[in-house]
Short mmCIF file of N, CA and C in Angstrom, two decimals:
data_model
loop_
_atom_site.label_atom_id
_atom_site.label_comp_id
_atom_site.label_asym_id
_atom_site.label_seq_id
_atom_site.Cartn_x
_atom_site.Cartn_y
_atom_site.Cartn_z
N UNK Z 3 22.00 44.91 86.22
CA UNK Z 3 22.08 43.52 85.80
C UNK Z 3 23.56 43.16 85.63
N UNK Z 4 23.85 41.92 85.88
CA UNK Z 4 25.21 41.42 85.67
C UNK Z 4 25.13 40.22 84.73
N UNK Z 5 25.72 40.35 83.55
CA UNK Z 5 25.78 39.22 82.63
C UNK Z 5 26.91 38.33 83.13
N UNK Z 6 26.57 37.09 83.49
CA UNK Z 6 27.54 36.23 84.16
C UNK Z 6 28.17 35.19 83.25
N UNK Z 7 27.51 34.86 82.12
CA UNK Z 7 28.07 33.82 81.25
C UNK Z 7 27.53 33.97 79.84
N UNK Z 8 28.42 33.92 78.89
CA UNK Z 8 28.07 33.96 77.48
C UNK Z 8 28.15 32.52 76.96
N UNK Z 9 27.00 31.84 76.91
CA UNK Z 9 26.99 30.45 76.46
C UNK Z 9 27.24 30.38 74.96
N UNK Z 10 26.66 31.29 74.23
CA UNK Z 10 26.88 31.45 72.80
C UNK Z 10 26.50 32.89 72.47
N UNK Z 11 26.68 33.31 71.22
CA UNK Z 11 26.32 34.68 70.90
C UNK Z 11 24.81 34.88 70.88
N UNK Z 12 24.07 33.79 70.99
CA UNK Z 12 22.61 33.92 71.03
C UNK Z 12 22.00 33.53 72.38
N UNK Z 13 22.84 33.12 73.34
CA UNK Z 13 22.32 32.72 74.65
C UNK Z 13 23.25 33.21 75.75
N UNK Z 14 22.66 33.97 76.69
CA UNK Z 14 23.43 34.50 77.82
C UNK Z 14 22.78 34.08 79.13
N UNK Z 15 23.55 34.20 80.19
CA UNK Z 15 23.06 34.02 81.56
C UNK Z 15 23.34 35.32 82.29
N UNK Z 16 22.40 35.75 83.11
CA UNK Z 16 22.55 37.01 83.83
C UNK Z 16 21.92 36.91 85.21
N UNK Z 17 22.34 37.81 86.09
CA UNK Z 17 21.74 37.93 87.42
C UNK Z 17 21.09 39.32 87.46
N UNK Z 18 19.79 39.37 87.72
CA UNK Z 18 19.12 40.68 87.81
C UNK Z 18 19.77 41.54 88.90
N UNK Z 19 19.85 42.84 88.64
CA UNK Z 19 20.50 43.76 89.57
C UNK Z 19 19.97 43.68 91.00
N UNK Z 20 18.66 43.47 91.15
CA UNK Z 20 18.06 43.40 92.47
C UNK Z 20 18.46 42.18 93.27
N UNK Z 21 19.07 41.19 92.61
CA UNK Z 21 19.46 39.96 93.30
C UNK Z 21 20.96 39.87 93.55
N UNK Z 22 21.72 40.84 93.05
CA UNK Z 22 23.18 40.77 93.18
C UNK Z 22 23.65 40.78 94.62
N UNK Z 23 23.05 41.61 95.47
CA UNK Z 23 23.50 41.65 96.87
C UNK Z 23 23.19 40.34 97.59
N UNK Z 24 22.03 39.74 97.29
CA UNK Z 24 21.70 38.42 97.88
C UNK Z 24 22.71 37.37 97.45
N UNK Z 25 23.05 37.37 96.15
CA UNK Z 25 24.03 36.41 95.64
C UNK Z 25 25.38 36.63 96.31
N UNK Z 26 25.80 37.88 96.45
CA UNK Z 26 27.08 38.16 97.10
C UNK Z 26 27.10 37.66 98.54
N UNK Z 27 26.00 37.84 99.26
CA UNK Z 27 25.91 37.34 100.64
C UNK Z 27 26.02 35.82 100.67
N UNK Z 28 25.32 35.15 99.75
CA UNK Z 28 25.38 33.69 99.68
C UNK Z 28 26.80 33.22 99.38
N UNK Z 29 27.47 33.90 98.45
CA UNK Z 29 28.84 33.52 98.09
C UNK Z 29 29.81 33.74 99.25
N UNK Z 30 29.60 34.81 100.02
CA UNK Z 30 30.43 35.05 101.20
C UNK Z 30 30.23 33.95 102.23
N UNK Z 31 28.99 33.54 102.40
CA UNK Z 31 28.68 32.47 103.36
C UNK Z 31 29.31 31.15 102.91
N UNK Z 32 29.24 30.86 101.62
CA UNK Z 32 29.84 29.64 101.09
C UNK Z 32 31.36 29.69 101.24
N UNK Z 33 31.97 30.83 100.96
CA UNK Z 33 33.42 30.98 101.11
C UNK Z 33 33.84 30.80 102.57
N UNK Z 34 33.03 31.31 103.49
CA UNK Z 34 33.35 31.18 104.91
C UNK Z 34 33.28 29.74 105.39
N UNK Z 35 32.46 28.93 104.74
CA UNK Z 35 32.31 27.53 105.15
C UNK Z 35 33.22 26.59 104.35
N UNK Z 36 34.03 27.16 103.47
CA UNK Z 36 34.88 26.38 102.56
C UNK Z 36 35.73 25.33 103.28
N UNK Z 37 36.35 25.70 104.37
CA UNK Z 37 37.26 24.78 105.08
C UNK Z 37 36.52 23.65 105.80
N UNK Z 38 35.24 23.85 106.08
CA UNK Z 38 34.48 22.82 106.80
C UNK Z 38 33.65 21.93 105.89
N UNK Z 39 33.71 22.16 104.58
CA UNK Z 39 32.92 21.34 103.65
C UNK Z 39 33.45 19.91 103.63
N UNK Z 40 32.53 18.96 103.50
CA UNK Z 40 32.85 17.53 103.49
C UNK Z 40 32.61 16.98 102.09
N UNK Z 41 33.52 16.15 101.63
CA UNK Z 41 33.37 15.53 100.31
C UNK Z 41 32.02 14.82 100.23
N UNK Z 42 31.38 14.92 99.08
CA UNK Z 42 30.08 14.26 98.90
C UNK Z 42 30.27 12.76 98.94
N UNK Z 43 29.45 12.09 99.74
CA UNK Z 43 29.52 10.63 99.85
C UNK Z 43 28.97 9.94 98.62
N UNK Z 44 27.94 10.55 98.07
CA UNK Z 44 27.28 9.99 96.89
C UNK Z 44 26.96 11.16 95.97
N UNK Z 45 27.26 11.02 94.69
CA UNK Z 45 27.02 12.10 93.74
C UNK Z 45 25.88 11.69 92.82
N UNK Z 46 24.77 12.43 92.93
CA UNK Z 46 23.55 12.08 92.21
C UNK Z 46 23.14 13.19 91.25
N UNK Z 47 22.60 12.80 90.11
CA UNK Z 47 22.08 13.77 89.15
C UNK Z 47 20.91 14.52 89.77
N UNK Z 48 20.77 15.78 89.39
CA UNK Z 48 19.69 16.67 89.84
C UNK Z 48 19.77 17.01 91.32
N UNK Z 49 20.95 16.88 91.90
CA UNK Z 49 21.14 17.26 93.29
C UNK Z 49 22.15 18.40 93.35
N UNK Z 50 21.95 19.29 94.32
CA UNK Z 50 22.77 20.48 94.49
C UNK Z 50 23.95 20.18 95.41
N UNK Z 51 25.15 20.66 95.01
CA UNK Z 51 26.38 20.46 95.78
C UNK Z 51 27.18 21.76 95.78
N UNK Z 52 28.22 21.78 96.59
CA UNK Z 52 29.24 22.82 96.51
C UNK Z 52 30.34 22.22 95.63
N UNK Z 53 30.74 22.95 94.60
CA UNK Z 53 31.72 22.42 93.65
C UNK Z 53 32.82 23.45 93.44
N UNK Z 54 34.06 22.96 93.42
CA UNK Z 54 35.20 23.84 93.19
C UNK Z 54 35.31 24.10 91.68
N UNK Z 55 35.34 25.39 91.32
CA UNK Z 55 35.44 25.81 89.92
C UNK Z 55 36.91 25.82 89.51
N UNK Z 56 37.23 25.22 88.38
CA UNK Z 56 38.62 25.04 87.97
C UNK Z 56 39.35 26.36 87.69
N UNK Z 57 38.66 27.38 87.24
CA UNK Z 57 39.35 28.62 86.85
C UNK Z 57 39.84 29.46 88.03
N UNK Z 58 39.13 29.41 89.15
CA UNK Z 58 39.57 30.24 90.28
C UNK Z 58 39.72 29.48 91.60
N UNK Z 59 39.37 28.19 91.61
CA UNK Z 59 39.53 27.38 92.81
C UNK Z 59 38.51 27.67 93.90
N UNK Z 60 37.56 28.55 93.62
CA UNK Z 60 36.54 28.89 94.62
C UNK Z 60 35.37 27.90 94.54
N UNK Z 61 34.56 27.91 95.61
CA UNK Z 61 33.40 27.02 95.69
C UNK Z 61 32.15 27.75 95.22
N UNK Z 62 31.31 27.03 94.48
CA UNK Z 62 30.05 27.57 93.97
C UNK Z 62 28.97 26.51 94.10
N UNK Z 63 27.73 26.95 94.15
CA UNK Z 63 26.61 26.00 94.14
C UNK Z 63 26.47 25.46 92.72
N UNK Z 64 26.32 24.14 92.62
CA UNK Z 64 26.19 23.53 91.30
C UNK Z 64 25.25 22.34 91.35
N UNK Z 65 24.50 22.19 90.29
CA UNK Z 65 23.59 21.07 90.12
C UNK Z 65 24.29 20.02 89.26
N UNK Z 66 24.30 18.78 89.71
CA UNK Z 66 24.90 17.71 88.90
C UNK Z 66 23.95 17.37 87.77
N UNK Z 67 24.46 17.46 86.55
CA UNK Z 67 23.67 17.21 85.34
C UNK Z 67 23.87 15.78 84.85
N UNK Z 68 25.11 15.27 84.98
CA UNK Z 68 25.43 13.93 84.49
C UNK Z 68 26.61 13.40 85.29
N UNK Z 69 26.68 12.08 85.42
CA UNK Z 69 27.81 11.46 86.12
C UNK Z 69 28.38 10.33 85.28
N UNK Z 70 29.65 10.06 85.50
CA UNK Z 70 30.33 8.95 84.85
C UNK Z 70 31.13 8.25 85.95
N UNK Z 71 30.51 7.23 86.55
CA UNK Z 71 31.12 6.57 87.71
C UNK Z 71 32.46 5.93 87.39
N UNK Z 72 32.60 5.40 86.18
CA UNK Z 72 33.84 4.72 85.82
C UNK Z 72 35.04 5.68 85.87
N UNK Z 73 34.86 6.88 85.32
CA UNK Z 73 35.95 7.86 85.32
C UNK Z 73 35.89 8.80 86.53
N UNK Z 74 34.84 8.65 87.34
CA UNK Z 74 34.63 9.50 88.52
C UNK Z 74 34.60 10.98 88.14
N UNK Z 75 33.79 11.28 87.12
CA UNK Z 75 33.63 12.65 86.64
C UNK Z 75 32.15 13.00 86.64
N UNK Z 76 31.86 14.29 86.83
CA UNK Z 76 30.48 14.76 86.83
C UNK Z 76 30.39 16.05 86.03
N UNK Z 77 29.33 16.17 85.24
CA UNK Z 77 29.05 17.44 84.57
C UNK Z 77 28.15 18.22 85.52
N UNK Z 78 28.54 19.45 85.80
CA UNK Z 78 27.78 20.29 86.73
C UNK Z 78 27.39 21.60 86.07
N UNK Z 79 26.28 22.16 86.55
CA UNK Z 79 25.78 23.46 86.09
C UNK Z 79 25.84 24.39 87.29
N UNK Z 80 26.65 25.44 87.19
CA UNK Z 80 26.77 26.42 88.26
C UNK Z 80 25.54 27.31 88.21
N UNK Z 81 24.59 27.04 89.10
CA UNK Z 81 23.24 27.62 89.00
C UNK Z 81 23.17 29.12 89.24
N UNK Z 82 24.17 29.68 89.86
CA UNK Z 82 24.12 31.12 90.16
C UNK Z 82 24.85 31.96 89.11
N UNK Z 83 25.46 31.29 88.13
CA UNK Z 83 26.21 32.00 87.09
C UNK Z 83 25.88 31.49 85.68
N UNK Z 84 25.44 30.25 85.54
CA UNK Z 84 24.99 29.73 84.27
C UNK Z 84 25.95 28.80 83.56
N UNK Z 85 27.23 28.86 83.88
CA UNK Z 85 28.19 28.04 83.16
C UNK Z 85 28.17 26.59 83.63
N UNK Z 86 28.76 25.73 82.80
CA UNK Z 86 28.86 24.30 83.09
C UNK Z 86 30.32 23.88 83.02
N UNK Z 87 30.60 22.75 83.67
CA UNK Z 87 31.96 22.24 83.66
C UNK Z 87 31.91 20.75 84.01
N UNK Z 88 32.90 20.01 83.54
CA UNK Z 88 33.06 18.62 83.94
C UNK Z 88 34.16 18.61 84.99
N UNK Z 89 33.84 18.03 86.15
CA UNK Z 89 34.78 18.02 87.28
C UNK Z 89 34.95 16.61 87.81
N UNK Z 90 36.05 16.39 88.50
CA UNK Z 90 36.27 15.12 89.17
C UNK Z 90 35.41 15.04 90.42
N UNK Z 91 35.05 13.84 90.82
CA UNK Z 91 34.25 13.67 92.03
C UNK Z 91 34.92 14.32 93.24
N UNK Z 92 36.25 14.40 93.23
CA UNK Z 92 36.97 14.98 94.38
C UNK Z 92 36.72 16.48 94.54
N UNK Z 93 36.11 17.11 93.54
CA UNK Z 93 35.81 18.55 93.60
C UNK Z 93 34.36 18.82 94.02
N UNK Z 94 33.62 17.77 94.36
CA UNK Z 94 32.20 17.88 94.70
C UNK Z 94 32.02 17.65 96.20
N UNK Z 95 31.36 18.62 96.87
CA UNK Z 95 31.21 18.59 98.32
C UNK Z 95 29.74 18.72 98.70
N UNK Z 96 29.41 18.19 99.87
CA UNK Z 96 28.05 18.35 100.39
C UNK Z 96 27.83 19.83 100.66
N UNK Z 97 26.69 20.33 100.21
CA UNK Z 97 26.36 21.74 100.40
C UNK Z 97 25.62 21.89 101.72
N UNK Z 98 26.06 22.83 102.58
CA UNK Z 98 25.34 23.05 103.83
C UNK Z 98 23.86 23.32 103.56
N UNK Z 99 23.01 22.74 104.36
CA UNK Z 99 21.55 22.80 104.16
C UNK Z 99 21.04 24.23 103.99
N UNK Z 100 21.59 25.16 104.77
CA UNK Z 100 21.10 26.56 104.68
C UNK Z 100 21.42 27.21 103.33
N UNK Z 101 22.35 26.64 102.57
CA UNK Z 101 22.70 27.21 101.27
C UNK Z 101 21.95 26.54 100.11
N UNK Z 102 21.10 25.58 100.44
CA UNK Z 102 20.31 24.91 99.40
C UNK Z 102 18.96 25.58 99.21
N UNK Z 103 18.58 26.45 100.14
CA UNK Z 103 17.23 27.01 100.14
C UNK Z 103 16.99 28.07 99.07
N UNK Z 104 17.99 28.89 98.77
CA UNK Z 104 17.81 29.97 97.78
C UNK Z 104 17.71 29.38 96.38
N UNK Z 105 16.82 29.95 95.59
CA UNK Z 105 16.68 29.54 94.19
C UNK Z 105 17.93 29.97 93.42
N UNK Z 106 18.12 29.41 92.24
CA UNK Z 106 19.23 29.80 91.38
C UNK Z 106 19.14 31.30 91.09
N UNK Z 107 20.26 31.98 91.12
CA UNK Z 107 20.27 33.41 90.86
C UNK Z 107 20.41 33.72 89.36
N UNK Z 108 21.10 32.87 88.61
CA UNK Z 108 21.29 33.14 87.18
C UNK Z 108 20.04 32.80 86.39
N UNK Z 109 19.74 33.66 85.43
CA UNK Z 109 18.61 33.44 84.54
C UNK Z 109 19.15 33.38 83.11
N UNK Z 110 18.58 32.49 82.30
CA UNK Z 110 19.00 32.34 80.92
C UNK Z 110 18.12 33.19 80.02
N UNK Z 111 18.74 33.73 78.96
CA UNK Z 111 17.97 34.48 77.98
C UNK Z 111 18.51 34.20 76.59
N UNK Z 112 17.60 33.88 75.66
CA UNK Z 112 17.95 33.77 74.25
C UNK Z 112 17.87 35.18 73.67
N UNK Z 113 18.92 35.61 73.00
CA UNK Z 113 18.95 36.96 72.45
C UNK Z 113 18.13 37.03 71.17
N UNK Z 114 17.14 37.88 71.21
CA UNK Z 114 16.23 38.06 70.08
C UNK Z 114 17.02 38.55 68.86
N UNK Z 115 16.83 37.86 67.74
CA UNK Z 115 17.49 38.25 66.50
C UNK Z 115 18.91 37.74 66.35
N UNK Z 116 19.43 37.04 67.37
CA UNK Z 116 20.82 36.58 67.30
C UNK Z 116 20.93 35.08 67.02
N UNK Z 117 19.79 34.41 66.83
CA UNK Z 117 19.84 32.96 66.65
C UNK Z 117 20.62 32.54 65.41
N UNK Z 118 20.79 33.45 64.45
CA UNK Z 118 21.54 33.11 63.24
C UNK Z 118 22.90 33.81 63.18
N UNK Z 119 23.27 34.49 64.25
CA UNK Z 119 24.56 35.19 64.28
C UNK Z 119 25.69 34.16 64.29
N UNK Z 120 26.74 34.48 63.60
CA UNK Z 120 27.92 33.63 63.54
C UNK Z 120 28.58 33.60 64.92
N UNK Z 121 28.80 32.42 65.46
CA UNK Z 121 29.42 32.27 66.77
C UNK Z 121 30.92 32.08 66.58
N UNK Z 122 31.62 33.17 66.30
CA UNK Z 122 33.06 33.11 66.07
C UNK Z 122 33.80 33.77 67.24
N UNK Z 123 35.10 33.57 67.28
CA UNK Z 123 35.90 34.18 68.36
C UNK Z 123 35.88 35.71 68.24
N UNK Z 124 35.84 36.24 67.01
CA UNK Z 124 35.78 37.70 66.83
C UNK Z 124 34.48 38.27 67.40
N UNK Z 125 33.36 37.60 67.08
CA UNK Z 125 32.06 38.06 67.58
C UNK Z 125 32.01 37.95 69.10
N UNK Z 126 32.51 36.83 69.65
CA UNK Z 126 32.52 36.66 71.11
C UNK Z 126 33.36 37.76 71.78
N UNK Z 127 34.51 38.08 71.20
CA UNK Z 127 35.36 39.12 71.77
C UNK Z 127 34.65 40.47 71.75
N UNK Z 128 34.00 40.78 70.63
CA UNK Z 128 33.24 42.02 70.51
C UNK Z 128 32.14 42.07 71.58
N UNK Z 129 31.42 40.96 71.71
CA UNK Z 129 30.34 40.83 72.67
C UNK Z 129 30.86 41.06 74.08
N UNK Z 130 31.95 40.39 74.44
CA UNK Z 130 32.51 40.50 75.78
C UNK Z 130 33.02 41.92 76.06
N UNK Z 131 33.55 42.59 75.04
CA UNK Z 131 33.97 43.99 75.21
C UNK Z 131 32.78 44.88 75.55
N UNK Z 132 31.67 44.69 74.82
CA UNK Z 132 30.47 45.46 75.12
C UNK Z 132 30.05 45.25 76.57
N UNK Z 133 30.04 43.98 76.98
CA UNK Z 133 29.54 43.64 78.31
C UNK Z 133 30.44 44.14 79.42
N UNK Z 134 31.74 44.18 79.19
CA UNK Z 134 32.64 44.58 80.26
C UNK Z 134 32.87 46.10 80.31
N UNK Z 135 32.60 46.79 79.22
CA UNK Z 135 32.93 48.21 79.18
C UNK Z 135 31.70 49.12 79.05
N UNK Z 136 30.53 48.59 79.21
CA UNK Z 136 29.33 49.39 78.95
C UNK Z 136 28.28 49.19 80.03
N UNK Z 137 27.35 50.13 80.06
CA UNK Z 137 26.16 49.98 80.90
C UNK Z 137 25.19 49.10 80.12
N UNK Z 138 24.80 47.95 80.71
CA UNK Z 138 23.98 46.97 80.02
C UNK Z 138 22.66 46.79 80.74
N UNK Z 139 21.58 46.74 79.97
CA UNK Z 139 20.24 46.48 80.49
C UNK Z 139 19.70 45.26 79.76
N UNK Z 140 19.08 44.34 80.50
CA UNK Z 140 18.42 43.19 79.90
C UNK Z 140 16.95 43.52 79.75
N UNK Z 141 16.43 43.37 78.55
CA UNK Z 141 15.01 43.63 78.30
C UNK Z 141 14.37 42.33 77.82
N UNK Z 142 13.58 41.72 78.71
CA UNK Z 142 12.91 40.46 78.38
C UNK Z 142 11.60 40.74 77.66
N UNK Z 143 11.23 39.82 76.75
CA UNK Z 143 9.91 39.92 76.12
C UNK Z 143 8.88 39.47 77.14
N UNK Z 144 7.62 39.69 76.88
CA UNK Z 144 6.57 39.33 77.83
C UNK Z 144 6.32 37.83 77.92
N UNK Z 145 6.69 37.08 76.90
CA UNK Z 145 6.42 35.64 76.89
C UNK Z 145 7.48 34.91 77.72
N UNK Z 146 7.11 34.54 78.94
CA UNK Z 146 8.06 33.92 79.87
C UNK Z 146 8.54 32.56 79.37
N UNK Z 147 7.73 31.87 78.59
CA UNK Z 147 8.11 30.53 78.14
C UNK Z 147 9.21 30.56 77.07
N UNK Z 148 9.39 31.68 76.38
CA UNK Z 148 10.41 31.75 75.34
C UNK Z 148 11.78 32.14 75.89
N UNK Z 149 11.81 32.78 77.06
CA UNK Z 149 13.07 33.26 77.67
C UNK Z 149 13.86 34.07 76.65
N UNK Z 150 13.15 34.90 75.91
CA UNK Z 150 13.77 35.69 74.85
C UNK Z 150 13.80 37.16 75.24
N UNK Z 151 14.82 37.83 74.80
CA UNK Z 151 14.93 39.25 75.08
C UNK Z 151 16.08 39.86 74.35
N UNK Z 152 16.43 41.08 74.73
CA UNK Z 152 17.54 41.76 74.08
C UNK Z 152 18.40 42.46 75.12
N UNK Z 153 19.61 42.81 74.70
CA UNK Z 153 20.51 43.56 75.55
C UNK Z 153 20.54 44.99 75.05
N UNK Z 154 20.39 45.92 75.96
CA UNK Z 154 20.48 47.34 75.64
C UNK Z 154 21.82 47.81 76.19
N UNK Z 155 22.70 48.25 75.29
CA UNK Z 155 24.05 48.68 75.66
C UNK Z 155 24.16 50.18 75.38
N UNK Z 156 24.45 50.94 76.45
CA UNK Z 156 24.56 52.40 76.33
C UNK Z 156 23.32 52.99 75.66
N UNK Z 157 22.15 52.44 76.00
CA UNK Z 157 20.88 52.96 75.51
C UNK Z 157 20.44 52.47 74.15
N UNK Z 158 21.24 51.60 73.49
CA UNK Z 158 20.88 51.09 72.17
C UNK Z 158 20.86 49.57 72.18
N UNK Z 159 19.92 48.96 71.41
CA UNK Z 159 19.92 47.50 71.32
C UNK Z 159 21.25 46.99 70.77
N UNK Z 160 21.79 45.94 71.37
CA UNK Z 160 23.04 45.36 70.91
C UNK Z 160 22.82 44.65 69.59
N UNK Z 161 23.63 44.98 68.60
CA UNK Z 161 23.56 44.33 67.29
C UNK Z 161 24.93 43.78 66.99
N UNK Z 162 25.06 42.45 67.06
CA UNK Z 162 26.35 41.79 66.83
C UNK Z 162 26.70 41.69 65.36
N UNK Z 163 25.77 42.02 64.48
CA UNK Z 163 26.01 41.89 63.05
C UNK Z 163 26.64 43.14 62.45
N UNK Z 164 26.89 44.16 63.27
CA UNK Z 164 27.51 45.40 62.75
C UNK Z 164 29.02 45.32 62.82
#
């Protein structure tokens, strides 16, 4: 599993291990088409686009969540990683049809027992250290509607309160 985004200390986004190679292939295909992408003529909510991410300048699939025509800004959700960003319309491109077919690769999970954890920079740093330096397993509960589960780090449930 690859934890792709820490939304809060109680909510993460991850890509299941079995889907990582598919996601990598899709990202390679999107990168290869980067130079031929055309600016979106119309930017609509709930539509999928190729969007340039501000942190690395690369293109990613993103769903437009909200638009502000006056300022020409759009809030987008990067569906294959989980993070969101507000971008200028100039960063939004028409997504090639063949790249719209795959479902979102990132899955959201609420961390069981972490809903009351303090969301501080210290806790986030500790959390990110665990995720970057350890073998991590996502264990989902059986109730699909709750999207709840836990992270197993080096064979033990992650406890951010320690």
